[in-house]
Short mmCIF file of C-alpha atoms and ligand atoms in Angstrom, two decimals:
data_model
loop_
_atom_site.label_atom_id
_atom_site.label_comp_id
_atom_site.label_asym_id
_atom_site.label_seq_id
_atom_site.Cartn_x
_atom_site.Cartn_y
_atom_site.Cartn_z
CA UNK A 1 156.62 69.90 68.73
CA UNK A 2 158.76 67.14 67.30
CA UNK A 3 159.19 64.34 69.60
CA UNK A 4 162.57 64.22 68.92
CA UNK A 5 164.03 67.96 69.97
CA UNK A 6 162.13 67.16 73.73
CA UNK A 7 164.17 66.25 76.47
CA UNK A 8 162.78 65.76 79.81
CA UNK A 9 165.31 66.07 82.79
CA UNK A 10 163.76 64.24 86.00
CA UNK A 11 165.59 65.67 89.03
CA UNK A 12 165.99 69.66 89.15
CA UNK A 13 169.27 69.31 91.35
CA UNK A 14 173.06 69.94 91.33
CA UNK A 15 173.53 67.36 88.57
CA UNK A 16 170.10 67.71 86.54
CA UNK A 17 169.92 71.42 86.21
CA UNK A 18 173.19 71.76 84.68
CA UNK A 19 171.87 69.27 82.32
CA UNK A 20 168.99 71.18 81.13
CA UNK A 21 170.55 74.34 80.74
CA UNK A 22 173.03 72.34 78.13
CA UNK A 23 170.36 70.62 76.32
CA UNK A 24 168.59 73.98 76.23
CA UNK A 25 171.32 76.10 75.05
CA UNK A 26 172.41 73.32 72.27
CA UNK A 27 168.82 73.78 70.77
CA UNK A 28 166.71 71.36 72.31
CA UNK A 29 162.95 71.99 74.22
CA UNK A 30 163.59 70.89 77.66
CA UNK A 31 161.33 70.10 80.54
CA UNK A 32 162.72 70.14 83.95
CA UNK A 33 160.60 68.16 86.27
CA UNK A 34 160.98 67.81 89.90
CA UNK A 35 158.80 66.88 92.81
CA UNK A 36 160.27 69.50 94.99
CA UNK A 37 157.78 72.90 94.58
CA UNK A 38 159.97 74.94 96.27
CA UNK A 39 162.84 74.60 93.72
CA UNK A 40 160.28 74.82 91.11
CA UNK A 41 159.21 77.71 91.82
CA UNK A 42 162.46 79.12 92.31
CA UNK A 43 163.51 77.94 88.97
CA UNK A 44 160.25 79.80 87.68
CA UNK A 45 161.11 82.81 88.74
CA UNK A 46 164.67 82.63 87.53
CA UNK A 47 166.56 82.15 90.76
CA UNK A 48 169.13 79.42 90.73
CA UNK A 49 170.38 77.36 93.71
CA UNK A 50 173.20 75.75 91.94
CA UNK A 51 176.39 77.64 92.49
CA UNK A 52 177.37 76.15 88.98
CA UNK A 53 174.44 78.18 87.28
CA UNK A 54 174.06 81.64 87.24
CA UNK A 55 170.82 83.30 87.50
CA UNK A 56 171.28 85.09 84.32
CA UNK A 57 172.11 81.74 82.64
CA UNK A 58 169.04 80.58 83.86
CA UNK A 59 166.96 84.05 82.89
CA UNK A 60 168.22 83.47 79.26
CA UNK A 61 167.15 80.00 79.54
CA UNK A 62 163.57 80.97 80.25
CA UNK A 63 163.27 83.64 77.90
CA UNK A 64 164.27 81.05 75.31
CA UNK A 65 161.00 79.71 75.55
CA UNK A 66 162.22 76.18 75.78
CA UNK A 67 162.80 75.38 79.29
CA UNK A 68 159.94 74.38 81.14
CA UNK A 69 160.41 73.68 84.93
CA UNK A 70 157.43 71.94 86.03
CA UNK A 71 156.43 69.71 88.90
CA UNK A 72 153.26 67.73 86.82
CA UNK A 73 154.32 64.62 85.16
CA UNK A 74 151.61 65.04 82.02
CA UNK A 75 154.04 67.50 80.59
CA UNK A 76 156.92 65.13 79.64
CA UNK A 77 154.15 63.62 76.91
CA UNK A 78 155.65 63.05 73.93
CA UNK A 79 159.32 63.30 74.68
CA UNK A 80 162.33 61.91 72.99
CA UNK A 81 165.13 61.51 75.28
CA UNK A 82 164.38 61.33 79.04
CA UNK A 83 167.65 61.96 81.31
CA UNK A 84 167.07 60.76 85.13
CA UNK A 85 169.42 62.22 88.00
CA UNK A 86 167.12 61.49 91.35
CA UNK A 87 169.08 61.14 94.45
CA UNK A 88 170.19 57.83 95.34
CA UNK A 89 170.85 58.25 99.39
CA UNK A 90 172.02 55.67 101.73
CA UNK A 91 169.20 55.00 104.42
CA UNK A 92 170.59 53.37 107.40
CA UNK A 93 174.08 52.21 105.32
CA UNK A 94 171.88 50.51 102.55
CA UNK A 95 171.24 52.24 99.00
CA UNK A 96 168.27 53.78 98.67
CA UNK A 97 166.85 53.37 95.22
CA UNK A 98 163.16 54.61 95.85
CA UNK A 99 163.43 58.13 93.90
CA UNK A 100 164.82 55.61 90.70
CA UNK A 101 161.69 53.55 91.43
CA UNK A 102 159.31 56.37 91.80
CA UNK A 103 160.81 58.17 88.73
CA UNK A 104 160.95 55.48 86.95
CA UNK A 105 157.41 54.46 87.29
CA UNK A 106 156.71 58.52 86.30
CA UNK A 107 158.09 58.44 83.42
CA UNK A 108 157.21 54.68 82.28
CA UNK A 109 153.55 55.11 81.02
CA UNK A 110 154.76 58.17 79.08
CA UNK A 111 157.46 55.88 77.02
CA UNK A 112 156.89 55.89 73.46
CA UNK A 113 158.38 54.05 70.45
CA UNK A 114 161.51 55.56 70.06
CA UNK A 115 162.27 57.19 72.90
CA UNK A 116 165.30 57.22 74.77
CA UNK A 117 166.36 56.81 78.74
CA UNK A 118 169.30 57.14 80.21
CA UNK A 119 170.16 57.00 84.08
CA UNK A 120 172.35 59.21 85.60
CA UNK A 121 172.32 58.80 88.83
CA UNK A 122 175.13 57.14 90.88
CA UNK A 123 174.65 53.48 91.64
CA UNK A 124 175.50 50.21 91.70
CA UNK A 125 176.45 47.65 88.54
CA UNK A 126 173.26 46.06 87.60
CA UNK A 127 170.96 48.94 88.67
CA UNK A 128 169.59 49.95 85.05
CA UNK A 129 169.17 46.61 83.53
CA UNK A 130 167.56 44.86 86.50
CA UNK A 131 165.95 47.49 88.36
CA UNK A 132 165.06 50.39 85.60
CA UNK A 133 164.37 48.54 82.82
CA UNK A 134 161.49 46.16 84.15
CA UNK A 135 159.81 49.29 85.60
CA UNK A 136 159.94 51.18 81.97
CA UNK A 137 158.92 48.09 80.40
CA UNK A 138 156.28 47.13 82.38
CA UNK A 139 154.34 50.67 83.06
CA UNK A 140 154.91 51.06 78.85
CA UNK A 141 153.87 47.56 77.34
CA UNK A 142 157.23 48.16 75.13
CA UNK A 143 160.67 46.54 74.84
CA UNK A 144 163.86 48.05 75.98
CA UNK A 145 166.22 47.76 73.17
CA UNK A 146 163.99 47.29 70.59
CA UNK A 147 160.86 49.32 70.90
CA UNK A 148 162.94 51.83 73.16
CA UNK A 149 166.23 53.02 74.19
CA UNK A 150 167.94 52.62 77.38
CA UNK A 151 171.21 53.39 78.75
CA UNK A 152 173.50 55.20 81.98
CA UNK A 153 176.03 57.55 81.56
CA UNK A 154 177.66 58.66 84.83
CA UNK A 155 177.79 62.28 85.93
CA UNK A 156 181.00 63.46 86.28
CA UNK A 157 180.36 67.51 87.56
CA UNK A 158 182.47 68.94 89.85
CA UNK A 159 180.88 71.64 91.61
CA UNK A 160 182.77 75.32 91.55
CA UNK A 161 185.82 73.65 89.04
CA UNK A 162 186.09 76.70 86.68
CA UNK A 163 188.47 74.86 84.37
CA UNK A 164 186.19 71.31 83.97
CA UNK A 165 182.87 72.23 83.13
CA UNK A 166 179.76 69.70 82.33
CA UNK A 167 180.69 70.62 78.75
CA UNK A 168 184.76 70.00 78.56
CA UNK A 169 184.62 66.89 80.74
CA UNK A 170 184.78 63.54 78.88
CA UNK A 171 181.37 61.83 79.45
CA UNK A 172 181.45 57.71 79.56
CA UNK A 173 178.07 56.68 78.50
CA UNK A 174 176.52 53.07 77.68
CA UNK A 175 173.30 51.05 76.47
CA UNK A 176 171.77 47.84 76.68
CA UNK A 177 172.55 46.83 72.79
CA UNK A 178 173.92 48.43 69.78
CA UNK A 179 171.16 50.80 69.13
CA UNK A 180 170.52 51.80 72.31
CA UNK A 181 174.48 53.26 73.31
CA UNK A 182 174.10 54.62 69.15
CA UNK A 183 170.92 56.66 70.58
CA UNK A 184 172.80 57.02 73.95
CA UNK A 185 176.16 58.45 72.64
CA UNK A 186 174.06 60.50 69.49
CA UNK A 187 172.56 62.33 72.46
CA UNK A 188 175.32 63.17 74.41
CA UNK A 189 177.83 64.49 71.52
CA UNK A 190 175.27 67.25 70.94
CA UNK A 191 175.63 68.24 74.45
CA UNK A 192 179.33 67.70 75.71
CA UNK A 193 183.14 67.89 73.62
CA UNK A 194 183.97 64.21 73.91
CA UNK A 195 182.03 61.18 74.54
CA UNK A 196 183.68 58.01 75.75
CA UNK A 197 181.44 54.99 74.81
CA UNK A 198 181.54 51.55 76.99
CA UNK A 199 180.61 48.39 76.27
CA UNK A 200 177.25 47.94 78.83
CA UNK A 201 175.91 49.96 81.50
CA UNK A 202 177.30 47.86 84.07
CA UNK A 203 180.65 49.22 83.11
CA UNK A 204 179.55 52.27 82.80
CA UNK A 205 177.82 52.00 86.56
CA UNK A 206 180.93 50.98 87.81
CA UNK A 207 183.28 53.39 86.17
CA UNK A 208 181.89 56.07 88.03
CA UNK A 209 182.13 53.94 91.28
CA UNK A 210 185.61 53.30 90.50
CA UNK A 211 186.51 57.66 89.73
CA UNK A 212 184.71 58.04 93.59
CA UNK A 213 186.36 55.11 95.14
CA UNK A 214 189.57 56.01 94.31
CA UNK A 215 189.29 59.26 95.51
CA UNK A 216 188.03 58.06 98.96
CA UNK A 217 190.60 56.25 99.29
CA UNK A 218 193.50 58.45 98.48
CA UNK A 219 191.62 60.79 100.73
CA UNK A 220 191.59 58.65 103.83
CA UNK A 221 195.13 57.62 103.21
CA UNK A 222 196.58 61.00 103.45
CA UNK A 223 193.81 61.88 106.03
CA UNK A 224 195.22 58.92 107.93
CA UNK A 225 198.87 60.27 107.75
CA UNK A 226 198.17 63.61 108.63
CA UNK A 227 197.47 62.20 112.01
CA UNK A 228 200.46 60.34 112.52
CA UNK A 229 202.81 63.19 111.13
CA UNK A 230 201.78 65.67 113.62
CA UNK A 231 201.93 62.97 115.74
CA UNK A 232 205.63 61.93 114.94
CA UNK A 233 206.19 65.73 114.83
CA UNK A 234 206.77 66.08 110.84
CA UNK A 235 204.84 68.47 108.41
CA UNK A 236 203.04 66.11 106.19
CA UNK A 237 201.77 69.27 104.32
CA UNK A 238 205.63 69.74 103.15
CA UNK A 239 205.65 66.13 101.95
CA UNK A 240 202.89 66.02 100.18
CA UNK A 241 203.79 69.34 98.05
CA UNK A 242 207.22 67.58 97.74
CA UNK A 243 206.11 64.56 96.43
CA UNK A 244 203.26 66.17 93.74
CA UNK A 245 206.55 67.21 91.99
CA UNK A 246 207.33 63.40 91.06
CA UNK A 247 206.03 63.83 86.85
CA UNK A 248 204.98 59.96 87.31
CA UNK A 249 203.60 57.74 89.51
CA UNK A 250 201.81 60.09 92.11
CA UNK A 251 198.67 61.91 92.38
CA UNK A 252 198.39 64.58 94.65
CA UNK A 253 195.37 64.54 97.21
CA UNK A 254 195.15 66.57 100.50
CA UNK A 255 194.28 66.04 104.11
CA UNK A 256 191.09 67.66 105.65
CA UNK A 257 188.07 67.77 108.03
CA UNK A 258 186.44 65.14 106.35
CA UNK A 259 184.65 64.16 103.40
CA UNK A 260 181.38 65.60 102.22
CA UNK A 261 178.88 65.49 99.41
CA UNK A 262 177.57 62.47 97.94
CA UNK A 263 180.33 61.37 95.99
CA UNK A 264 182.81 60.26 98.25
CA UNK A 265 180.68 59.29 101.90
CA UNK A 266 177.76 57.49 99.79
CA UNK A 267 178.75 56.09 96.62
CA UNK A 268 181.81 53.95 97.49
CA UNK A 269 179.35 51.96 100.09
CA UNK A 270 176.84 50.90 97.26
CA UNK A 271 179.63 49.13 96.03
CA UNK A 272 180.19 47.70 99.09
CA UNK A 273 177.01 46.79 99.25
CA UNK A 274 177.17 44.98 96.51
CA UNK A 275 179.89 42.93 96.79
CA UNK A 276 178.95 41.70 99.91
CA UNK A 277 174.78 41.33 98.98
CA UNK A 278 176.28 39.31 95.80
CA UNK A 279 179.77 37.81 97.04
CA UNK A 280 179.72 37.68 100.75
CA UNK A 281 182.68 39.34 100.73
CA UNK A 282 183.75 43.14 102.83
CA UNK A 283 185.06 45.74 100.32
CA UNK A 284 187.83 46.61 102.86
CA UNK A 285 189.07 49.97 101.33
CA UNK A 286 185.95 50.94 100.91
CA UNK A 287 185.40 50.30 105.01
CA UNK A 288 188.41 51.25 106.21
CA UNK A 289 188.29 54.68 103.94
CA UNK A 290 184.53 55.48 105.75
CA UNK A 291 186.45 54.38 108.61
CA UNK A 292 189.01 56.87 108.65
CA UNK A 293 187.35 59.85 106.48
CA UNK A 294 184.52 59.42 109.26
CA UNK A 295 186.09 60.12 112.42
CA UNK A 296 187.85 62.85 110.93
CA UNK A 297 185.68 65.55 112.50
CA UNK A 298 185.99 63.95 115.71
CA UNK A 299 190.10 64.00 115.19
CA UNK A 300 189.67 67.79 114.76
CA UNK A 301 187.26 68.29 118.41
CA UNK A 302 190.47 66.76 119.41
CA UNK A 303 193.12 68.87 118.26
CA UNK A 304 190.73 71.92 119.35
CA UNK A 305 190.69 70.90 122.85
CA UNK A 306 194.20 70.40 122.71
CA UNK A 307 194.71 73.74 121.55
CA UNK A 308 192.19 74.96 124.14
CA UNK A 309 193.58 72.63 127.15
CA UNK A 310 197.09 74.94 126.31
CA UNK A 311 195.54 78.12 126.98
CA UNK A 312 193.53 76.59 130.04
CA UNK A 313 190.31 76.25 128.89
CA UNK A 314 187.89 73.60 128.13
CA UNK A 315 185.68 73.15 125.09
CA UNK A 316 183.05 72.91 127.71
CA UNK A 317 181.52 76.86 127.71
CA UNK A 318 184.18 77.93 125.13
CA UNK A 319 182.90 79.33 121.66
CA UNK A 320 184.36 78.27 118.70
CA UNK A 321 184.42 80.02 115.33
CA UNK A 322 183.81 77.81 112.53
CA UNK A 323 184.75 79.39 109.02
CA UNK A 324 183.09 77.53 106.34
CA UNK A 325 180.41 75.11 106.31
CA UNK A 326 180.38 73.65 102.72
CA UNK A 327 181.92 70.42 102.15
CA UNK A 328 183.60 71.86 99.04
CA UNK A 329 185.53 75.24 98.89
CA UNK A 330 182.84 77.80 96.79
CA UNK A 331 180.04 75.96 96.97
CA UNK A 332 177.26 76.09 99.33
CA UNK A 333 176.31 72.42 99.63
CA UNK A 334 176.40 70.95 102.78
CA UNK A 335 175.01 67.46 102.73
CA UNK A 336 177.05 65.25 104.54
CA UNK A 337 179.52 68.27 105.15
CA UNK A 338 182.18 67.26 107.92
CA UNK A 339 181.19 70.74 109.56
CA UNK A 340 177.91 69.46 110.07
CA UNK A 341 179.21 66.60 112.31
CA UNK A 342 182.08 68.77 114.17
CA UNK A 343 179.09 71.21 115.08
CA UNK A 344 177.11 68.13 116.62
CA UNK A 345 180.37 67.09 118.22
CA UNK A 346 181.34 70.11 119.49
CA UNK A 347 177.38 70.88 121.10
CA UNK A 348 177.93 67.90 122.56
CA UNK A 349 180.37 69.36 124.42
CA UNK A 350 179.15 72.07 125.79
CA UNK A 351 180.28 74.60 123.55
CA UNK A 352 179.12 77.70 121.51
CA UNK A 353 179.17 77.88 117.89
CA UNK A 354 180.00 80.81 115.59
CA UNK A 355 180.17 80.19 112.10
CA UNK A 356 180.59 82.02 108.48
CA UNK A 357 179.38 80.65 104.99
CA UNK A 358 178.13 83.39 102.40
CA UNK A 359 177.74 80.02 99.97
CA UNK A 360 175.02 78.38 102.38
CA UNK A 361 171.62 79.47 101.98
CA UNK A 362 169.39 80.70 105.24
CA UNK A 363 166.89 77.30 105.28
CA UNK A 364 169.99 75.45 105.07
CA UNK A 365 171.84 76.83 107.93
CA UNK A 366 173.03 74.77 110.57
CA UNK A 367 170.46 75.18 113.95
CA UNK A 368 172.16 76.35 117.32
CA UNK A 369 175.03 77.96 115.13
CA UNK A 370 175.06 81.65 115.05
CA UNK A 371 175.72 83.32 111.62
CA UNK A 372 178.73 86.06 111.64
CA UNK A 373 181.10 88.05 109.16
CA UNK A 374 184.88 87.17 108.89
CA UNK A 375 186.30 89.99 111.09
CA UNK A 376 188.21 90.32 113.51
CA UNK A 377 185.46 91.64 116.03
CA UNK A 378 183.73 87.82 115.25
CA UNK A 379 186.92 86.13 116.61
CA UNK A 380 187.38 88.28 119.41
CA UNK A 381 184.02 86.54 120.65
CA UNK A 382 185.39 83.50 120.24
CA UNK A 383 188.15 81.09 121.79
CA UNK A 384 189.14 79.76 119.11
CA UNK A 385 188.72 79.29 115.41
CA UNK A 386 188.61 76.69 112.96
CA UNK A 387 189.01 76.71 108.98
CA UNK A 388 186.75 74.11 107.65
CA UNK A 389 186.31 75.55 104.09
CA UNK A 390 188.69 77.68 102.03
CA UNK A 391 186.29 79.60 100.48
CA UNK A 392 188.23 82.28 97.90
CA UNK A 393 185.84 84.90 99.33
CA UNK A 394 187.03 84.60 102.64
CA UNK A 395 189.82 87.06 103.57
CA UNK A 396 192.38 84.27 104.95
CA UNK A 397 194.39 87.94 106.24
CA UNK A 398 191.63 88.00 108.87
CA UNK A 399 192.34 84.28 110.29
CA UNK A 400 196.29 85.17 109.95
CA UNK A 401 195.82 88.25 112.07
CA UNK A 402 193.39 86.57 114.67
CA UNK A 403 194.60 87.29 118.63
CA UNK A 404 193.09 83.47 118.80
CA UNK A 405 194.58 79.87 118.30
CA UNK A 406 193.38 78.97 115.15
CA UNK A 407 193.06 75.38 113.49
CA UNK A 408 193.82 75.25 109.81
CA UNK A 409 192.51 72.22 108.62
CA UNK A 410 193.16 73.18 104.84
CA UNK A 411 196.92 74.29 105.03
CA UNK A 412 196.16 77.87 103.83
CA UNK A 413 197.58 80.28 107.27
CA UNK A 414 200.97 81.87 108.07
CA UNK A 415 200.36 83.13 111.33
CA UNK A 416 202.26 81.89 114.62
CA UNK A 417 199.13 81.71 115.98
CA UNK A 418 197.43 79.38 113.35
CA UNK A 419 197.82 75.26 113.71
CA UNK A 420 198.09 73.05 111.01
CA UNK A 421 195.81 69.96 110.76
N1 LIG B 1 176.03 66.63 93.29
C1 LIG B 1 177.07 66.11 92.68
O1 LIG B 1 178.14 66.69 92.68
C2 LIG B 1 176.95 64.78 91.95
C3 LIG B 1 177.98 64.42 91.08
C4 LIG B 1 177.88 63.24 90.37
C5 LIG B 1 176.78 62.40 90.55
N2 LIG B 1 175.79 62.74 91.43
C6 LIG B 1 174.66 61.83 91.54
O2 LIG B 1 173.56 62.35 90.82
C7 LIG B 1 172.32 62.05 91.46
C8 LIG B 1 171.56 63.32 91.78
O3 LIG B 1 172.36 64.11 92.65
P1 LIG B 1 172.07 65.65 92.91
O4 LIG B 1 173.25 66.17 93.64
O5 LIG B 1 171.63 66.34 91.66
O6 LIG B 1 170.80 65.53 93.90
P2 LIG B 1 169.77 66.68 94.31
O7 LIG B 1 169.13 66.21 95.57
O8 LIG B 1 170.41 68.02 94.26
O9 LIG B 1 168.68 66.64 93.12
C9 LIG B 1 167.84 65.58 92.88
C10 LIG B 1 166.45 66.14 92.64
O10 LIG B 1 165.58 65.05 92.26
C11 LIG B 1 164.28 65.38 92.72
N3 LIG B 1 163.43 64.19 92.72
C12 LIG B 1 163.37 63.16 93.61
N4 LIG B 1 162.44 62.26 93.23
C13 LIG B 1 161.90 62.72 92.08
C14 LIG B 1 160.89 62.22 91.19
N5 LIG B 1 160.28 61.07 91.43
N6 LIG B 1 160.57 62.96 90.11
C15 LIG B 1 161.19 64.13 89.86
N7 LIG B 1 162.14 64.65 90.66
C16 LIG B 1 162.50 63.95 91.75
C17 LIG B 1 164.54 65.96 94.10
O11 LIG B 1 163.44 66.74 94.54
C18 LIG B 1 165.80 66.78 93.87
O12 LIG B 1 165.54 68.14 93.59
C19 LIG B 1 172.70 61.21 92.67
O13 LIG B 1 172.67 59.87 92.32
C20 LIG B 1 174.13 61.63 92.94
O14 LIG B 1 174.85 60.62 93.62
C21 LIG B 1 175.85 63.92 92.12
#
């Protein structure tokens, strides 16, 4: 095959799959490796686990006879752009840039003149040039930028947005020199509508730290004065509508349980990180945004035993119906999902846990919480409810009609007998 129409994606995930389906429907022979042989052999047999791609997408992809998922390393020989989106965790508050290291080893003996890498993974400013780069160059015995290519371009997806796609987002994207952001941005305009080209990777590292920052912030701010409000007595939820008609000058964001996902509990704190490892100085948005975005789910235990403590009950030996689990509305992904800590919270407690997510697969379900429907036989078993997720499939008619208090932590419910966050 020519070396050139092979593309290797490392990492099989929510950002890396996407990718490969992309780069095989544009024409290109992909391999799609990933340590993890249970999602290879899902991907095998044509079942998908990313709520962004169908399992008919990924049938035609496979019948294409150019998508190879594969777990075994000696079949990315030979290939001419390798794309890496490996997790990049926080262990203990401090980035964890193992699966970069162990990927990047992978792939380094198989680098051939020519070739092309390009991080994708979310990190901090400095991470490709001083931490990639020496690992590619060593396990290869070639140099970056002039034997091979190497750049980062930031992934931008947005899981379950119908309207921004990987395809019709703009995607920022950066190399080392000249030649290697020409190979870089060559690669990327087959694959999305409009490319946006910076001048290093560091900017491009820190452009996508600056997109999640900004949104934890916002986040915590509003989060912040959704307490106060109901404190004061005012409907912050009015105010906020009211000021997202202002055509300038505002941006609308929304209070909620909590933040979930990678983007916006991990990613601002490798900056963080970084400024203090390099500056000795505290990034304080970025700690008083975990700050406040963290202790969310504990603000909402509170308003529930509020809610309880008016009908004369205690959390203690109460059950509480918990509808949605995701961190994001129509997606099933519920890594650092806000429910996740509420649930610990309220066990803690004492109490029982009901719960309904038809996004969040079986091995993923939360333990001690038992799985129900949305009806109104569910919430009779319980004391009261909570909405964590506004899922569109969830009939919000049920939760309006409940005969229980219910929180509504996503400003969706009518009913008298529904609370707003
Ligand atoms: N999920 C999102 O919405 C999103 C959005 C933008 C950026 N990101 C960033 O993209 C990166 C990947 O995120 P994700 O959500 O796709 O993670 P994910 O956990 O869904 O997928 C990563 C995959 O990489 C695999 N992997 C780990 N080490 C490997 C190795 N050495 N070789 C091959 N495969 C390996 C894992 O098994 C896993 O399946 C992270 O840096 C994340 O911060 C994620």
């Amino acid at each position: 095959m020519q070396k050139d129409r092979k593309v290797v994606i490392v990492g099989q995930g929510y950002v890396g799959l996407p990718v490969a389906m992309r780069a095989v429907a544009v024409g290109f022979t992909v391999v799609g490796i990933d340590l993890d042989i249970t999602r290879i052999a899902s991907l095998k047999s044509g079942i998908s686990y990313v709520d962004d791609i169908s399992h008919d997408e990924l049938a035609a992809a496979l019948a294409s006879g150019r998508y190879l998922p594969t777990t075994d390393y000696d079949d990315i020989e030979n290939f001419g752009v390798a794309v890496i989106t490996v997790p990049t965790p926080l262990r203990e508050t401090l980035p964890d840039l193992s699966f970069i290291e162990s990927s990047g080893a992978s792939l380094s003996s198989r680098v051939t003149p020519g070739a092309t890498v390009v991080l994708e993974s979310t990190t901090y400013p400095g991470t490709t040039e001083e931490l990639l780069i020496p690992i590619l160059e060593k396990g290869s015995g070639l140099i970056a930028g002039e034997d091979f290519f190497v750049g980062y371009s930031p992934e931008r997806i947005d899981p379950g947005n119908k309207v921004w796609g990987f395809v019709e987002t703009p995607k920022v994207v950066s190399g080392i020199n000249p030649a290697s952001l020409g190979a870089v941005q060559g690669f990327y305009d087959l694959l999305v509508h409009t490319t946006v080209p910076v001048g290093g990777t560091k900017e491009a590292e820190l452009t996508k730290l600056l997109e999640n920052t900004f949104r934890h912030v916002n986040i915590a701010l509003v989060n912040e004065l959704a307490i106060f409000a109901n404190q004061l007595g005012v409907n912050i939820w009015e105010s906020i509508d009211a000021a997202a008609t202002k055509p300038f000058g505002y941006m609308k964001f929304t209070p909620g349980p909590g933040v979930g996902g990678h983007c916006l509990p991990v990613d601002p704190s490798y900056l963080s990180w970084q400024v203090r490892r390099k500056l000795g100085q505290n990034f304080r948005f970025v700690e008083l945004a975990n700050d406040i975005n963290d202790h969310m789910p504990d603000y909402v235990v509170q308003r529930l035993m509020a809610i309880l403590n008016t009908k004369g009950k205690a959390l203690n030996g109460s059950t509480v119906f918990v509808a949605g689990l995701a961190y994001k509305k129509n997606t099933g992904d519920i890594r650092e999902s806000p429910s996740i800590r509420l649930i610990e919270l309220l066990h803690e407690y004492g109490a029982s846990i009901v719960a309904v997510d038809s996004h969040v697969e079986d091995g993923r379900w939360p333990s001690g919480v038992e799985k129900v429907a949305l009806d109104s036989e569910s919430l009779l078993k319980a004391d009261v409810a909570v909405l964590i997720t506004d899922h569109d499939d969830f009939d919000l008619q049920v939760l309006n009609e409940a005969t229980i208090p219910v929180l509504d932590t996503r400003n969706r419910l009518s009913s008298s007998e529904s609370e707003r966050l």
